[in-house]
Coordinates of C-alpha atoms and ligand atoms in Angstrom, one line a residue:
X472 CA 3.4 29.7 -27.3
X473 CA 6.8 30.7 -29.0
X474 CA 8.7 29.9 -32.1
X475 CA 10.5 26.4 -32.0
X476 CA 13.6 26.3 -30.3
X477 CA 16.8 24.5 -31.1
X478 CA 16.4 22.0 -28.1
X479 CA 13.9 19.7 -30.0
X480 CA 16.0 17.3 -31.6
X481 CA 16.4 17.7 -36.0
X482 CA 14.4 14.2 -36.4
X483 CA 11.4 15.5 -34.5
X484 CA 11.6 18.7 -36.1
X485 CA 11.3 17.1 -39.3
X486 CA 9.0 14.6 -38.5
X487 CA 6.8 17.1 -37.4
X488 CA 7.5 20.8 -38.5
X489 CA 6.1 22.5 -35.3
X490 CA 4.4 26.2 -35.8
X491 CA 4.7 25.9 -32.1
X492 CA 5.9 24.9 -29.3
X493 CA 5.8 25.3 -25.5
X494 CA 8.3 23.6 -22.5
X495 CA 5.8 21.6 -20.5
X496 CA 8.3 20.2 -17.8
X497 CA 11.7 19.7 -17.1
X498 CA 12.9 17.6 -14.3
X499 CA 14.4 14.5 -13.4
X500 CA 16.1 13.6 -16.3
X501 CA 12.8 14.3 -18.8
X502 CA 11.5 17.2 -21.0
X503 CA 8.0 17.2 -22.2
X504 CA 7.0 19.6 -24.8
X505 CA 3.9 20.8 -26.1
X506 CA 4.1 20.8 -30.5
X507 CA 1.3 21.9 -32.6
X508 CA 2.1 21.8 -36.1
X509 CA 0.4 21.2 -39.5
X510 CA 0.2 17.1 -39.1
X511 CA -1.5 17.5 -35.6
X512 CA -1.2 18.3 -31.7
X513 CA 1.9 16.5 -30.2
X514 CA 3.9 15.8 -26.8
X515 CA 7.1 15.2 -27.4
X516 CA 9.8 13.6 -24.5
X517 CA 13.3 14.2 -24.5
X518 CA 15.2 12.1 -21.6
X519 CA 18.5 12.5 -20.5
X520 CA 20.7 11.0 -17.8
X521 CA 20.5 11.9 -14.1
X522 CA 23.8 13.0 -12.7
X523 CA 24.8 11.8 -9.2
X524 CA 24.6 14.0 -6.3
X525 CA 25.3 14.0 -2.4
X526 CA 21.2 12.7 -2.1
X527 CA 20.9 10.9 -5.2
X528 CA 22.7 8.1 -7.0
X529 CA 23.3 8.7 -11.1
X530 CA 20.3 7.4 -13.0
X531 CA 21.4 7.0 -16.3
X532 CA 17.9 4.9 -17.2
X533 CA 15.8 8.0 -17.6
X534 CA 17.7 9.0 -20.7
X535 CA 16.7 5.4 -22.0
X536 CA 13.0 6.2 -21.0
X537 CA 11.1 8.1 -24.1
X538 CA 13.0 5.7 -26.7
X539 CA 11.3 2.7 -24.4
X540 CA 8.0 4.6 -23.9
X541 CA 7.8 4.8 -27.5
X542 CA 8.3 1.2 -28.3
X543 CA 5.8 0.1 -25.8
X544 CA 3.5 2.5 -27.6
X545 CA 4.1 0.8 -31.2
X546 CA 4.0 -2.8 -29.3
X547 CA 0.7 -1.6 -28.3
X548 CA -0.4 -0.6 -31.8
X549 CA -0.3 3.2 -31.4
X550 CA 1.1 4.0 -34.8
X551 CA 1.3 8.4 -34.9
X552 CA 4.5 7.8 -32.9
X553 CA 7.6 8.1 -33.0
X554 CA 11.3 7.7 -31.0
X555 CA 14.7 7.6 -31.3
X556 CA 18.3 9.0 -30.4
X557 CA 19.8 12.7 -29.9
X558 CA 22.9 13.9 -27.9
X559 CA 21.6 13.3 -24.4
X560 CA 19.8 10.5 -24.8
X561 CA 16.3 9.6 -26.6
X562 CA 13.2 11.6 -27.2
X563 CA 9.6 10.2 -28.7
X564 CA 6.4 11.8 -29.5
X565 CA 3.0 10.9 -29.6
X566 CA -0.2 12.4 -29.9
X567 CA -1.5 15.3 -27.1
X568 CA -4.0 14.2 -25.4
X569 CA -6.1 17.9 -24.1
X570 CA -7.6 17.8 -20.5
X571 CA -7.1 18.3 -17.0
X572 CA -5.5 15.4 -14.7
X573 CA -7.2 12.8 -12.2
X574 CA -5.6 15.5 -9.1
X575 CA -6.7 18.7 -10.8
X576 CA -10.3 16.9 -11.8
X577 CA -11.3 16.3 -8.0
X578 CA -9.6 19.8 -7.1
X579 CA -13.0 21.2 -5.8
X580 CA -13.9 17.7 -3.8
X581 CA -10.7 18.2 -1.6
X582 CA -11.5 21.6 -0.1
X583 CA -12.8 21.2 3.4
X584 CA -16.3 20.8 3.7
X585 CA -16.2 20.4 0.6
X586 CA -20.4 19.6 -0.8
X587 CA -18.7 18.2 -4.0
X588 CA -18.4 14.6 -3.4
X589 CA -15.9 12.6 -6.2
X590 CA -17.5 12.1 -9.5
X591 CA -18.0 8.2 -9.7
X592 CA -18.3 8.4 -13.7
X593 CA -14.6 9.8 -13.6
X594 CA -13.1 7.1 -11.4
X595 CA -14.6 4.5 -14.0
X596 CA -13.3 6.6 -17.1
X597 CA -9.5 6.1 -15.4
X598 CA -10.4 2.6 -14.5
X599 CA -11.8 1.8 -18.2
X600 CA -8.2 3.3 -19.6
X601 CA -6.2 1.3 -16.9
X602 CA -8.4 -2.1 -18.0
X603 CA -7.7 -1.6 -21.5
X604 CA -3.9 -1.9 -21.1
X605 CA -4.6 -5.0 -18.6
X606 CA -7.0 -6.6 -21.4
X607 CA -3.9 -7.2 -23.6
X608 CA -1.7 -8.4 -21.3
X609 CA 0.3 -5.3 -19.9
X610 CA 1.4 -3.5 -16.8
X611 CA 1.4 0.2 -16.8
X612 CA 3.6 0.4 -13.4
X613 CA 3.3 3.6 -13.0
X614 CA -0.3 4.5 -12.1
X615 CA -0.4 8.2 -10.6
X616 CA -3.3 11.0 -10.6
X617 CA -1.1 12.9 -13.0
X618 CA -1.1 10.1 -15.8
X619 CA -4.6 10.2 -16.0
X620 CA -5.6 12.9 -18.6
X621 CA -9.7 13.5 -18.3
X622 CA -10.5 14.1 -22.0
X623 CA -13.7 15.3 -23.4
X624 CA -14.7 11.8 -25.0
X625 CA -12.3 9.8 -23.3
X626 CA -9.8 9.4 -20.4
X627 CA -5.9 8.7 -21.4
X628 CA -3.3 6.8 -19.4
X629 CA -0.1 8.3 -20.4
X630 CA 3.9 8.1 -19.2
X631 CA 3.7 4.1 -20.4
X632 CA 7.8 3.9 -19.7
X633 CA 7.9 1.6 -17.5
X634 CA 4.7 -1.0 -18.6
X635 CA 5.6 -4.4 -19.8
X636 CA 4.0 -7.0 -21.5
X637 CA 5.6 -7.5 -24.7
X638 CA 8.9 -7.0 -26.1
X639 CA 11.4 -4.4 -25.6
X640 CA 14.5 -3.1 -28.1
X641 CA 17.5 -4.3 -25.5
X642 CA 19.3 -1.0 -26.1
X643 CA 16.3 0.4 -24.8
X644 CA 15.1 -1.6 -21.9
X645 CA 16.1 -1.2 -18.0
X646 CA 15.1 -2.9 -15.0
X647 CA 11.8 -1.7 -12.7
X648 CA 13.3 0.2 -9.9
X649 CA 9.8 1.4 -8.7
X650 CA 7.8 4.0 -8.8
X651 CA 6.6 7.4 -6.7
X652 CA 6.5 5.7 -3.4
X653 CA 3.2 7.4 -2.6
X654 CA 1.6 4.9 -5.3
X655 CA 4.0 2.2 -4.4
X656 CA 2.3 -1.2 -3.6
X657 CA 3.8 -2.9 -0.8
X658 CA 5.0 -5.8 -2.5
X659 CA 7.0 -3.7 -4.6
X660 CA 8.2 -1.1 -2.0
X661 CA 9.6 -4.2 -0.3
X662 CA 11.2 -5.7 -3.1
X663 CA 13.3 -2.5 -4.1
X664 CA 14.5 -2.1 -0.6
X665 CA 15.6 -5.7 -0.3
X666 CA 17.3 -6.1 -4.5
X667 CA 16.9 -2.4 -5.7
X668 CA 14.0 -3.8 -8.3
X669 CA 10.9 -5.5 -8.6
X670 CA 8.4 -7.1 -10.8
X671 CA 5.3 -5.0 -11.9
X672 CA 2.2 -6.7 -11.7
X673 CA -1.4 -6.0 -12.5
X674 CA -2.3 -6.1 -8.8
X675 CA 0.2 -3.7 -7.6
X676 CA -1.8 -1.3 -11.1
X677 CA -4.6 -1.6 -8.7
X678 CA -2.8 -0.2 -5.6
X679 CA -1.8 2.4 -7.7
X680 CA -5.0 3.5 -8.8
X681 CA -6.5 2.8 -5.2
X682 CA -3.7 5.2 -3.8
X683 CA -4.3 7.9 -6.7
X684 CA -8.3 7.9 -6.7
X685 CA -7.4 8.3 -2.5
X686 CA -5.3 11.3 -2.6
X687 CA -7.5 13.0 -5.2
X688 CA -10.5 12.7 -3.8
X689 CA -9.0 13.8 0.0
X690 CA -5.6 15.2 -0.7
X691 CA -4.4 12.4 1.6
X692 CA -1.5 9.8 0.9
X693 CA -2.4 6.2 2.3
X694 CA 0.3 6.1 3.7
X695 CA 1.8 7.8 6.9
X696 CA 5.3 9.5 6.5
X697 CA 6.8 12.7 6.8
X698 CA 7.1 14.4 3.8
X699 CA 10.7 14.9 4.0
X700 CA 11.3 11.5 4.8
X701 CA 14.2 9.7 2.7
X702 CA 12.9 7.6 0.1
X703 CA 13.9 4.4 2.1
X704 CA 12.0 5.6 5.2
X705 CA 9.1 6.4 2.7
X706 CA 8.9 2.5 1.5
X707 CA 9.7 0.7 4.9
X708 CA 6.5 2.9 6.3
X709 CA 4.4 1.1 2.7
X710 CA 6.1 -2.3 3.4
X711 CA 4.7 -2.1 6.6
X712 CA 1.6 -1.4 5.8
X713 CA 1.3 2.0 7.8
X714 CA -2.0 2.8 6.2
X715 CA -3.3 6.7 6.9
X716 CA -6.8 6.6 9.1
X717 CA -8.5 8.1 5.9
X718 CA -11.1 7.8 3.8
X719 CA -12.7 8.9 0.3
X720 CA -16.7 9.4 1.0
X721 CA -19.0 6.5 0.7
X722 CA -19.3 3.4 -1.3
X723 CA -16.3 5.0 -3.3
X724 CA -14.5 5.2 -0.2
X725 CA -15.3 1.4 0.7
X726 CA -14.1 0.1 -2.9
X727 CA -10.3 2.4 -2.7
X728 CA -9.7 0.4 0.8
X729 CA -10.1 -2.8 -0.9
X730 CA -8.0 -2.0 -3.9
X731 CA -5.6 -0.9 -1.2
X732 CA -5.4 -4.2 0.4
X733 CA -1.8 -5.4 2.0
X734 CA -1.6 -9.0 0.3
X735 CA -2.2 -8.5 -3.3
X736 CA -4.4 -11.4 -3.5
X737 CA -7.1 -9.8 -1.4
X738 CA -7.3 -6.9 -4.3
X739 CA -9.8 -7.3 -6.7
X740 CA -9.1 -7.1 -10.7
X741 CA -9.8 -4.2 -12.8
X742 CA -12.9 -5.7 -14.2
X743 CA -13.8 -6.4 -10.5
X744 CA -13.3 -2.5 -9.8
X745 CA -15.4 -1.3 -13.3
X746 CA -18.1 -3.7 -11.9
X747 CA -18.7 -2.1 -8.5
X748 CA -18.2 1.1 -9.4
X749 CA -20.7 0.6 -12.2
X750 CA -23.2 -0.3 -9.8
X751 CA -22.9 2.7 -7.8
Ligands
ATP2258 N1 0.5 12.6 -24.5 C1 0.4 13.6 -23.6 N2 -0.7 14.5 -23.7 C2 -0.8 15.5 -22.8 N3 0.0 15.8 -21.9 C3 1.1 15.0 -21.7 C4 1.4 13.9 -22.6 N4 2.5 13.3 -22.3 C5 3.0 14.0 -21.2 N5 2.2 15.1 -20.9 C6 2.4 16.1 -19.8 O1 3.7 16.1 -19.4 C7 3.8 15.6 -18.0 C8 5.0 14.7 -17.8 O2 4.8 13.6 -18.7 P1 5.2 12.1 -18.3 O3 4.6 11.7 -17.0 O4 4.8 11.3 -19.5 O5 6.8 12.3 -18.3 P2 7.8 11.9 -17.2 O6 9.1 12.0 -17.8 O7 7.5 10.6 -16.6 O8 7.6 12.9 -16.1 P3 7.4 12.6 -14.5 O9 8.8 12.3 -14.0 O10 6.9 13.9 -14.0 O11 6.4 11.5 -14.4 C9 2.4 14.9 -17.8 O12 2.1 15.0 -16.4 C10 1.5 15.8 -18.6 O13 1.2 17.0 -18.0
MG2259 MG1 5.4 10.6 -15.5

């Protein structure tokens, strides 16, 4: 790690007095850092506005996204946070959770004949972090492998930008446009094609997970399209239900194809999924 650089806005700086820090990402209108510092371990998020180009419309939302991310965080009683404005947009931070993702967990399962079948007591560790949020009410929305942090004690749902279930600053707040198609219910992919939004619901959560316990056990999307398909070709073929001919091994395997069900009303609850999978 390096010295801090000027990048991190003078608030957060303050607020946290780094001794270091390292770029984590930077793409699609978000920077993540990495802060350590003498009050603790940090990420901080800096958005910023996505400009138009000949493939993409301008998304000016994902400069609004840490500053809304953070106030979900406080609705949700997470108090070593914090958020607010600099020149680009808004930035928060919040505490660094340490550990490898859901995708890089199961890395070893998805080699070929591969004798390392998917640990069943990390599916439940993401599905006890995605129940807590459900137990008071909420939607995450954006349920991917990558926002799934496999701690030592306990498993971390992060990237809470676009959850709801309480209220929202209005300066702050932007419709649901979606989410990474690959993890897109089909409800919702249908919805966004038809109005360009949609409503985020628990049940569509549970497609999510379904789709992201699927590709990290087998490195397969459930759903069939070419990987340089336009996003609107991408959410017809989940509208439609295109499902992939694949399978995660055994019982496992059996529980992700109900999660994945069509008609949300076939997919079970997240208490539903802790109980089988306990019983495995
Ligand atoms: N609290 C945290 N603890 C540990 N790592 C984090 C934390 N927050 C973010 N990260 C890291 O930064 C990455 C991007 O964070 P996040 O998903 O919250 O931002 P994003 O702007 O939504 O990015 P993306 O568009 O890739 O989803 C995560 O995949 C993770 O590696
Ligand atoms: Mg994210």
């Amino acid at each position: 790690m390096s010295g801090s650089p000027p990048e991190l806005p003078i608030e957060v700086l303050d607020a946290l007095m780094p001794t270091s820090v390292r770029l984590v990402t930077n793409r699609r209108g978000s920077m993540v850092w990495e802060v350590e510092s003498g009050r603790g371990h940090y990420a901080v998020k800096l958005g910023y506005p996505i400009e138009a180009t000949a493939d993409w419309p301008a998304q000016p939302w994902t400069a609004l996204a840490p500053a809304r991310e953070g106030a979900v965080l406080h609705r949700l009683g997470f108090d070593d946070c914090a958020y607010g404005e600099w020149e680009r947009g808004t930035w928060n931070f919040q505490p660094w959770h340490e550990g490898p993702d859901l995708y890089k967990m199961w890395e070893l399962c998805r080699r070929r004949d591969s004798p390392i079948a998917p640990n069943v007591g990390v599916a439940l560790e993401c599905v006890s972090a995605l129940a807590e949020l459900h137990a008071k009410g909420w939607v995450h929305g954006d349920v991917q492998p990558a926002h799934f942090i496999i701690g030592l004690e306990r498993t971390h749902l992060i990237d809470l930008a676009l959850a709801r279930g309480g209220h929202i600053p209005k300066g702050y707040d932007f419709p649901f446009r979606g989410c990474l198609v690959h993890y897109e219910a089909p409800e919702i992919a249908r919805s966004v094609l038809a109005t360009g939004e949609a409503k985020p619901t628990q049940k569509a959560d549970i497609y999510a997970l379904g789709a992201s316990l699927l590709i990290s056990a087998t490195g397969w999307r459930a759903v069939e399209y070419p990987d340089d398909a336009p996003r609107p070709v991408q959410r017809e073929a989940v509208a439609a239900g295109k499902r992939r001919p694949v399978k995660a091994p055994g019982e496992l395997g059996d529980l992700i194809e109900v999660m994945l069900s069509h008609a949300p009303e076939d997919r079970p609850t997240i208490y539903e999924v802790g109980k089988a999978l306990y019983c495995l």
